[in-house]
PDB file of C-alpha atoms in Angstrom:
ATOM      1  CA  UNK R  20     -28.312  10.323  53.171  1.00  0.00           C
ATOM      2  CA  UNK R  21     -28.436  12.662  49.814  1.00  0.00           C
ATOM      3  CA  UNK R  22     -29.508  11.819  46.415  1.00  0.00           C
ATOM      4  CA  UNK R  23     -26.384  12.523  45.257  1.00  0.00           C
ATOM      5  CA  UNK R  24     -23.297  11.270  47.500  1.00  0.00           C
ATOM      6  CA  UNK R  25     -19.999  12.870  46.896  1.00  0.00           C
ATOM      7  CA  UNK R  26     -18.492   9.543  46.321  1.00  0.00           C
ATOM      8  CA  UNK R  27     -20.169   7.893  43.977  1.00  0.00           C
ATOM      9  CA  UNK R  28     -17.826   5.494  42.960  1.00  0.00           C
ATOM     10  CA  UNK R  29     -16.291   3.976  45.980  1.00  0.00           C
ATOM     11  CA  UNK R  30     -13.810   0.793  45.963  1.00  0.00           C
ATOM     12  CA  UNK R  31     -16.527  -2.178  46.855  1.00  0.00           C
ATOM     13  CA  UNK R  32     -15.218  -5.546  48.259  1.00  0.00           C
ATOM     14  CA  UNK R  33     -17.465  -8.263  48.278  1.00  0.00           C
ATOM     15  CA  UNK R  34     -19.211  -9.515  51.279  1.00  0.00           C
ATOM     16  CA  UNK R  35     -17.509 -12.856  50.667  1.00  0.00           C
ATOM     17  CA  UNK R  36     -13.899 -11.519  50.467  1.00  0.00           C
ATOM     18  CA  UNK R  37     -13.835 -10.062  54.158  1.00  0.00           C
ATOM     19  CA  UNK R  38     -12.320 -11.419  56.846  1.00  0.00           C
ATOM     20  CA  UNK R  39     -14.609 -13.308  59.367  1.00  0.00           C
ATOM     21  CA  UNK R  40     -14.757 -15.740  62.222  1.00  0.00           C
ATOM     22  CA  UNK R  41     -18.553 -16.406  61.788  1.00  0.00           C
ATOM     23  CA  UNK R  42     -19.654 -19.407  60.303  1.00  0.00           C
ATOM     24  CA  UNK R  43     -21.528 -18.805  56.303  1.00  0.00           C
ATOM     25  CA  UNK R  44     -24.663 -20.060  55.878  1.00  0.00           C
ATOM     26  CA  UNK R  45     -24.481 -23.323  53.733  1.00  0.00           C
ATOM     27  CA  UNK R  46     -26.819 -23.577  51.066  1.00  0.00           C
ATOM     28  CA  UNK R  47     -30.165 -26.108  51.251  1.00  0.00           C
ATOM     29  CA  UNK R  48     -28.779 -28.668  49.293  1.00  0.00           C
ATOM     30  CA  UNK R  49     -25.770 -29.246  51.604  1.00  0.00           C
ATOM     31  CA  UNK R  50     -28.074 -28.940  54.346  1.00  0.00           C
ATOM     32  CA  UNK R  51     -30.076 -31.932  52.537  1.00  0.00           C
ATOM     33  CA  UNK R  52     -27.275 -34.019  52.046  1.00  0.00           C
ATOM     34  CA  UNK R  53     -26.033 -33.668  55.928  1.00  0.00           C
ATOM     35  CA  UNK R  54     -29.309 -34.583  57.128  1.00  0.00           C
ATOM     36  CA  UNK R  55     -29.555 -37.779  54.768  1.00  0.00           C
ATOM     37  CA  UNK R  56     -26.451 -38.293  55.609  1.00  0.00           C
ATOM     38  CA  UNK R  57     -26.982 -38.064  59.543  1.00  0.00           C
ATOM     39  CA  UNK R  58     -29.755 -40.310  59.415  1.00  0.00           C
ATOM     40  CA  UNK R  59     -28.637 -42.811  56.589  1.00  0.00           C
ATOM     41  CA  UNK R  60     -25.756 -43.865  58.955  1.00  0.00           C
ATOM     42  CA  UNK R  61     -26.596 -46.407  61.675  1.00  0.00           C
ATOM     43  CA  UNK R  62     -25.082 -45.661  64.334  1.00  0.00           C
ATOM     44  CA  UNK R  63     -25.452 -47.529  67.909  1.00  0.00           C
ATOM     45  CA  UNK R  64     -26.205 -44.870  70.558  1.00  0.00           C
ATOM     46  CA  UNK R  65     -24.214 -45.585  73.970  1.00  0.00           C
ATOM     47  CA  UNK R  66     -26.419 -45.767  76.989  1.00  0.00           C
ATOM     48  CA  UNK R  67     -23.580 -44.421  79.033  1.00  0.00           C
ATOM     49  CA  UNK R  68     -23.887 -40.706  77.411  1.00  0.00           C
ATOM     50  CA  UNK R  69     -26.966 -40.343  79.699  1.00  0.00           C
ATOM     51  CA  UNK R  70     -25.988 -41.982  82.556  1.00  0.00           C
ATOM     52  CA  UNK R  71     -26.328 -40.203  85.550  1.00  0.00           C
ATOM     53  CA  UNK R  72     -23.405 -41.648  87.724  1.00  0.00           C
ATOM     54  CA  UNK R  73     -20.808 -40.597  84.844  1.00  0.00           C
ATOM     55  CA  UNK R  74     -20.776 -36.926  86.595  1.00  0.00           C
ATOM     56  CA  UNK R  75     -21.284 -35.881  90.104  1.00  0.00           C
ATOM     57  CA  UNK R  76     -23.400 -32.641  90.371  1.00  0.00           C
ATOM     58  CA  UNK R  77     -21.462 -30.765  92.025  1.00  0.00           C
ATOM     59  CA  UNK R  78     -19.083 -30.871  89.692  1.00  0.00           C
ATOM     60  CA  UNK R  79     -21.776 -29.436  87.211  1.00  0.00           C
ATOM     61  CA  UNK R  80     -22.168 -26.819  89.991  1.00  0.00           C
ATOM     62  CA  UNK R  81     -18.351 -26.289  90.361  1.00  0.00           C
ATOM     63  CA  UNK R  82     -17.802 -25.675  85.933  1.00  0.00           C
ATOM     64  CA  UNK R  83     -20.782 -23.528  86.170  1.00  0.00           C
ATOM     65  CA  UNK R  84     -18.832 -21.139  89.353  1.00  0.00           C
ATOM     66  CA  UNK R  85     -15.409 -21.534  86.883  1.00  0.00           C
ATOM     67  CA  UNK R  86     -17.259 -20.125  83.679  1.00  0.00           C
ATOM     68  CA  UNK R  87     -18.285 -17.277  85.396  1.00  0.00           C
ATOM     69  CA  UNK R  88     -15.008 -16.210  86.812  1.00  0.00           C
ATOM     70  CA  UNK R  89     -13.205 -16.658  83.188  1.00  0.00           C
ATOM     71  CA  UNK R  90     -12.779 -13.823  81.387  1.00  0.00           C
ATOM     72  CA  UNK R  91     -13.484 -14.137  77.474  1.00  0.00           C
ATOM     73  CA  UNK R  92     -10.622 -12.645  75.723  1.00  0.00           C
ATOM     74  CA  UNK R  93     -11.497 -10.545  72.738  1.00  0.00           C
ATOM     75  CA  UNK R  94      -8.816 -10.206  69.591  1.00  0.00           C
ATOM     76  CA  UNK R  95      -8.527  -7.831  66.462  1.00  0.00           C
ATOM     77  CA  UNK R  96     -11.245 -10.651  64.220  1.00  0.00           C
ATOM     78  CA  UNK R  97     -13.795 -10.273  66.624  1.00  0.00           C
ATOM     79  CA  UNK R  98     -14.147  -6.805  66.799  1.00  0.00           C
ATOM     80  CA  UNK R  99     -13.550  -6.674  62.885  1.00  0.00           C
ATOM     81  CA  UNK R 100     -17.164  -9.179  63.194  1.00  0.00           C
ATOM     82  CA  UNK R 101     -18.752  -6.139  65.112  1.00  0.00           C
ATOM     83  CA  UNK R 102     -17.658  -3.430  63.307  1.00  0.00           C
ATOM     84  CA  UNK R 103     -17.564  -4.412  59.353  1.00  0.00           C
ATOM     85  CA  UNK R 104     -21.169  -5.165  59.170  1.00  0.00           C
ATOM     86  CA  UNK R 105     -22.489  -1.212  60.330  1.00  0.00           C
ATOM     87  CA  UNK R 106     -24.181   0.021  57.427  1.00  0.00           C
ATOM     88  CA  UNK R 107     -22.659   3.187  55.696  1.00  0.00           C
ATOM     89  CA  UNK R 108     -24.944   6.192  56.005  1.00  0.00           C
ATOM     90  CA  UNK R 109     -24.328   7.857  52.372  1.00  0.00           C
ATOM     91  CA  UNK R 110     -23.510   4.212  50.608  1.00  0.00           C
ATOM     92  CA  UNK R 111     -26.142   1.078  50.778  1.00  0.00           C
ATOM     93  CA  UNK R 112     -23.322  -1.003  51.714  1.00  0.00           C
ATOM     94  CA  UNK R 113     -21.638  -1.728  54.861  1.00  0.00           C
ATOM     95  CA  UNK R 114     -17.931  -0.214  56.261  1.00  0.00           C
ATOM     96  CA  UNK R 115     -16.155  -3.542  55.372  1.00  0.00           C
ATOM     97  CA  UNK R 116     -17.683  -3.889  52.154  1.00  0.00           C
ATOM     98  CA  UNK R 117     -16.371  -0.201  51.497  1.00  0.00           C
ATOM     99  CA  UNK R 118     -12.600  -0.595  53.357  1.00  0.00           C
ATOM    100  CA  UNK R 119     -13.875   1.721  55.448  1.00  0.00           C
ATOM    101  CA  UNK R 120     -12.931  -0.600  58.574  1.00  0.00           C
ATOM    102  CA  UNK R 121     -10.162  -3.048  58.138  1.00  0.00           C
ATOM    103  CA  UNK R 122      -8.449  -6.042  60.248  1.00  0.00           C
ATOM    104  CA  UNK R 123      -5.333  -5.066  60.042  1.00  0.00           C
ATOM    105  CA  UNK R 124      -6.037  -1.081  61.218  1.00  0.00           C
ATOM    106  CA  UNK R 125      -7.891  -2.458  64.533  1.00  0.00           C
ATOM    107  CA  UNK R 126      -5.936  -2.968  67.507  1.00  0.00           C
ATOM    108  CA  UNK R 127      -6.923  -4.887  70.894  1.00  0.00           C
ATOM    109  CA  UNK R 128      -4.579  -5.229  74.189  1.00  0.00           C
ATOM    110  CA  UNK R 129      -6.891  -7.579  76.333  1.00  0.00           C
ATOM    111  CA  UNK R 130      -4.531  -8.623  78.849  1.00  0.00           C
ATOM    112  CA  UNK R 131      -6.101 -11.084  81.289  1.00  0.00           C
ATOM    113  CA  UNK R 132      -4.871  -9.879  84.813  1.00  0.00           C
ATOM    114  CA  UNK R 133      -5.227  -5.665  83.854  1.00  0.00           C
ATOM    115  CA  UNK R 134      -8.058  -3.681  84.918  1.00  0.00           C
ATOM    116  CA  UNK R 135      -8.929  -3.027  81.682  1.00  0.00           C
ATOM    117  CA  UNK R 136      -8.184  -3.138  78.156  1.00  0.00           C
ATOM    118  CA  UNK R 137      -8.257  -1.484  75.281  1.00  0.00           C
ATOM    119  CA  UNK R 138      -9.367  -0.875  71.669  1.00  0.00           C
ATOM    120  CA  UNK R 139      -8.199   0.906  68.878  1.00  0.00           C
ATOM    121  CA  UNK R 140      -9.720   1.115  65.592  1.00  0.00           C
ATOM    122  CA  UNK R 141      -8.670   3.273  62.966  1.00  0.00           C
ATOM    123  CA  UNK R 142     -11.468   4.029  59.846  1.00  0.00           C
ATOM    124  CA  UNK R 143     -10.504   4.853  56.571  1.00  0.00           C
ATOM    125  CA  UNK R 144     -12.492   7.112  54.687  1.00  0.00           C
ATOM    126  CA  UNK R 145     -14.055   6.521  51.045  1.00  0.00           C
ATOM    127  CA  UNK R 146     -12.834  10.136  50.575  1.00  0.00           C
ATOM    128  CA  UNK R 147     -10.274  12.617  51.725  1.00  0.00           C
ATOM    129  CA  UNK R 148     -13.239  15.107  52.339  1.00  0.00           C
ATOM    130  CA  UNK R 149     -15.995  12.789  53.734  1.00  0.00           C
ATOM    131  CA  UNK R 150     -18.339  14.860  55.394  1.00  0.00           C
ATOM    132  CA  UNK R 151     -19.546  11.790  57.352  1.00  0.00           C
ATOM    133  CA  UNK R 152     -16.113  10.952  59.182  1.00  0.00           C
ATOM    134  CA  UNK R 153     -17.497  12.079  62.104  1.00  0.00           C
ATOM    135  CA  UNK R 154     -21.265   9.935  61.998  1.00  0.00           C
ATOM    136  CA  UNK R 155     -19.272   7.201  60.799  1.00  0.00           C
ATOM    137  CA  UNK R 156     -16.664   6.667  63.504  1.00  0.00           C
ATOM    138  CA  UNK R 157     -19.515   7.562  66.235  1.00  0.00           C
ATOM    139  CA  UNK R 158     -21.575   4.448  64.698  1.00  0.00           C
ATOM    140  CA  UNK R 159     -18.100   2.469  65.086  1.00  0.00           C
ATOM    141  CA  UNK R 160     -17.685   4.047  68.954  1.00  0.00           C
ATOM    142  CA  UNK R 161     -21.319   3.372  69.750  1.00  0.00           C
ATOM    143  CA  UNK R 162     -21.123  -0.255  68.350  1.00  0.00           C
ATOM    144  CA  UNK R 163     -18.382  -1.191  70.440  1.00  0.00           C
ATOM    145  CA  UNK R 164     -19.170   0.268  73.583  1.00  0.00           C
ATOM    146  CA  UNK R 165     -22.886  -1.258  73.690  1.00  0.00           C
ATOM    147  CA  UNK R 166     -21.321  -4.326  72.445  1.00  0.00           C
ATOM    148  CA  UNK R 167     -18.072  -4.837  74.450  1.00  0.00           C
ATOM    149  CA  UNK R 168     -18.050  -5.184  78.281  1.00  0.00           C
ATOM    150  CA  UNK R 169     -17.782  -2.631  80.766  1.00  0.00           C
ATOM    151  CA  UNK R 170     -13.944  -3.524  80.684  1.00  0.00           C
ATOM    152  CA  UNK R 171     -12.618  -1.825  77.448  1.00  0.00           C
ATOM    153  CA  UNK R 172     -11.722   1.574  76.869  1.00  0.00           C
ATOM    154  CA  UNK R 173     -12.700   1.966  72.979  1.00  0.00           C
ATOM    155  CA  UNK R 174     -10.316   4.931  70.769  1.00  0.00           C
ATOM    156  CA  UNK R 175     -11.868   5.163  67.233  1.00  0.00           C
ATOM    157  CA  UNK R 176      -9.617   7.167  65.074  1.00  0.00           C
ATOM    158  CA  UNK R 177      -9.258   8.435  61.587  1.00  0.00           C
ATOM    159  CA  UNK R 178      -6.491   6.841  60.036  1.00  0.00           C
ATOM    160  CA  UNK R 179      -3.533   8.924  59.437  1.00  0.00           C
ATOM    161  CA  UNK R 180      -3.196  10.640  55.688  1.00  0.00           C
ATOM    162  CA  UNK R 181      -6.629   9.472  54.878  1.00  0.00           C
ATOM    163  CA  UNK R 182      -8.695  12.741  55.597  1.00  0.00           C
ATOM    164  CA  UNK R 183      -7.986  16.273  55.245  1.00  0.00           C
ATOM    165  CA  UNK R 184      -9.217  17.237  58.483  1.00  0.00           C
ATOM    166  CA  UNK R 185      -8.801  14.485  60.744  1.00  0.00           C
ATOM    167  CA  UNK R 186      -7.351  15.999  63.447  1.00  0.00           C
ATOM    168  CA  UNK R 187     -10.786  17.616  64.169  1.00  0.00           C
ATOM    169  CA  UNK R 188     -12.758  14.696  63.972  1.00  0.00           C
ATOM    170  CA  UNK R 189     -10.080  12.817  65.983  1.00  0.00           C
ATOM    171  CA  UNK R 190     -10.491  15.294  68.554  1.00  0.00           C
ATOM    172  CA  UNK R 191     -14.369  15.354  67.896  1.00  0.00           C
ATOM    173  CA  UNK R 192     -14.480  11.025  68.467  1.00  0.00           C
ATOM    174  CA  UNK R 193     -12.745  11.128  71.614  1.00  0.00           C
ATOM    175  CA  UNK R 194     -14.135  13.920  73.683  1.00  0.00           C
ATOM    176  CA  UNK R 195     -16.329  12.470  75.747  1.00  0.00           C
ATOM    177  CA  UNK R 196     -18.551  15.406  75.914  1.00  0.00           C
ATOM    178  CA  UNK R 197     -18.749  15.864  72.655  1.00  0.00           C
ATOM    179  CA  UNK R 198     -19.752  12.179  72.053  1.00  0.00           C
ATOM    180  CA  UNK R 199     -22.488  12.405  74.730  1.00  0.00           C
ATOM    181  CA  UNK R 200     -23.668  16.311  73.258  1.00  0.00           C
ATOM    182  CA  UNK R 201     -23.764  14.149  70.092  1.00  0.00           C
ATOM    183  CA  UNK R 202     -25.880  11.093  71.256  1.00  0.00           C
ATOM    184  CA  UNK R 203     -28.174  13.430  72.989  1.00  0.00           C
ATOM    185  CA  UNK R 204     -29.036  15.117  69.096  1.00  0.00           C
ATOM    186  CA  UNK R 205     -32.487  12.981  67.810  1.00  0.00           C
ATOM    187  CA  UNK R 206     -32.246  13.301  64.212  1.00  0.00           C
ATOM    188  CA  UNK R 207     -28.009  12.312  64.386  1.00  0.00           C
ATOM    189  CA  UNK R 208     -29.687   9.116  66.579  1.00  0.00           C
ATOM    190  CA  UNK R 209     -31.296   8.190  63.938  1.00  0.00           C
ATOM    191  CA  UNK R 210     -28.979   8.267  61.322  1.00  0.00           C
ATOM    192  CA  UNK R 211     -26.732   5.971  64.167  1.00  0.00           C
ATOM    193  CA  UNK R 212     -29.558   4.122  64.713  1.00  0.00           C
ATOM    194  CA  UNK R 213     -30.360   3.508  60.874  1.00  0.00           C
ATOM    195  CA  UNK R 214     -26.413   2.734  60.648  1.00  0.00           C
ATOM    196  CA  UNK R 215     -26.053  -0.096  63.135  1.00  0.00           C
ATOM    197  CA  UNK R 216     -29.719  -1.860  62.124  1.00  0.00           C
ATOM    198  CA  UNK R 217     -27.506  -4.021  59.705  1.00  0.00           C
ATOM    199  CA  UNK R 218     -25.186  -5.403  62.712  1.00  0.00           C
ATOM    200  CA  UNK R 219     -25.472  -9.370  63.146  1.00  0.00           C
TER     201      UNK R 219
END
């Protein structure tokens, strides 16, 4: 990260604004008030919740054989959850907070009976001439693939007309050689690993 980044001003959206399935923390006093409230309330606890005739076991045995053979399916929000929160490596601010990642540029076909699926996210640059294209949309490809399952097939992309040479780092992102030249480079693992500390 230099002193001095080359885009010093970049469009900022606050972490509030984004787009998220994960719940926000609520502040202490609402906290406060559902706890008075959970205990202020008398309410007669049912001696049948812990009975143990209400369910055979093996039918505990038999949901816990069903959750294994059902497939989570993943959509555009959840990857967006991921992905927005990687820290930028020139900015102290993350890719969502700088547009660099948006919902509506990420794209997910997760059909349930396919042998696998696919993702496609397409990054936006702060600047037409971002050096860091390249870092950045390995942090995005690294993300996903330790974070996904074994499934997916992940395609991170510059976004078309946002980057003067995006065809190179296009070709750059999804050359698998390339990528694994690139992880194998220390000091670019750190900057990667630096990147993806702020991921929840």
């Amino acid at each position: 990260m230099s002193a001095d980044p080359l885009n010093a001003n970049p469009t900022i959206l606050s972490a509030s604004d984004l787009p998220t399935r994960r719940r926000r923390r609520p502040s202490s006093h609402a906290n406060a008030d559902a706890f008075s409230a959970l205990f202020s309330t008398s309410t007669a606890v049912s001696s049948y919740s812990s009975d143990p005739f209400t369910t055979s076991p093996s039918s505990a045995l038999d949901s816990d054989s069903e959750d294994d053979a059902i497939v989570d399916h993943i959509d555009e929000q959840e990857i967006y959850d991921l992905i927005s929160s990687i820290s930028d490596p020139e900015h102290p601010l993350s890719l969502g907070e700088l547009a660099v990642v948006n919902l509506p540029d990420i794209d997910v076909h997760d059909a349930p009976n396919a042998p696998f699926s696919t993702v496609l996210v397409e990054i936006t640059p702060t600047i037409t001439h971002c050096s860091l294209a390249t870092v950045i949309g390995l942090g995005v490809r690294v993300r996903l693939e330790q974070a996904l399952p074994p499934r997916f097939r992940v395609d991170v992309r510059i976004k078309e007309g946002t980057h003067s040479t995006a065809d190179q780092v296009n070709k750059q992102l999804n050359d698998k050689e390339r990528v694994a030249a690139a992880l194998e480079n220390g000091t670019l693992m750190g900057v990667l690993n630096k990147m993806l500390e702020t991921c929840k």
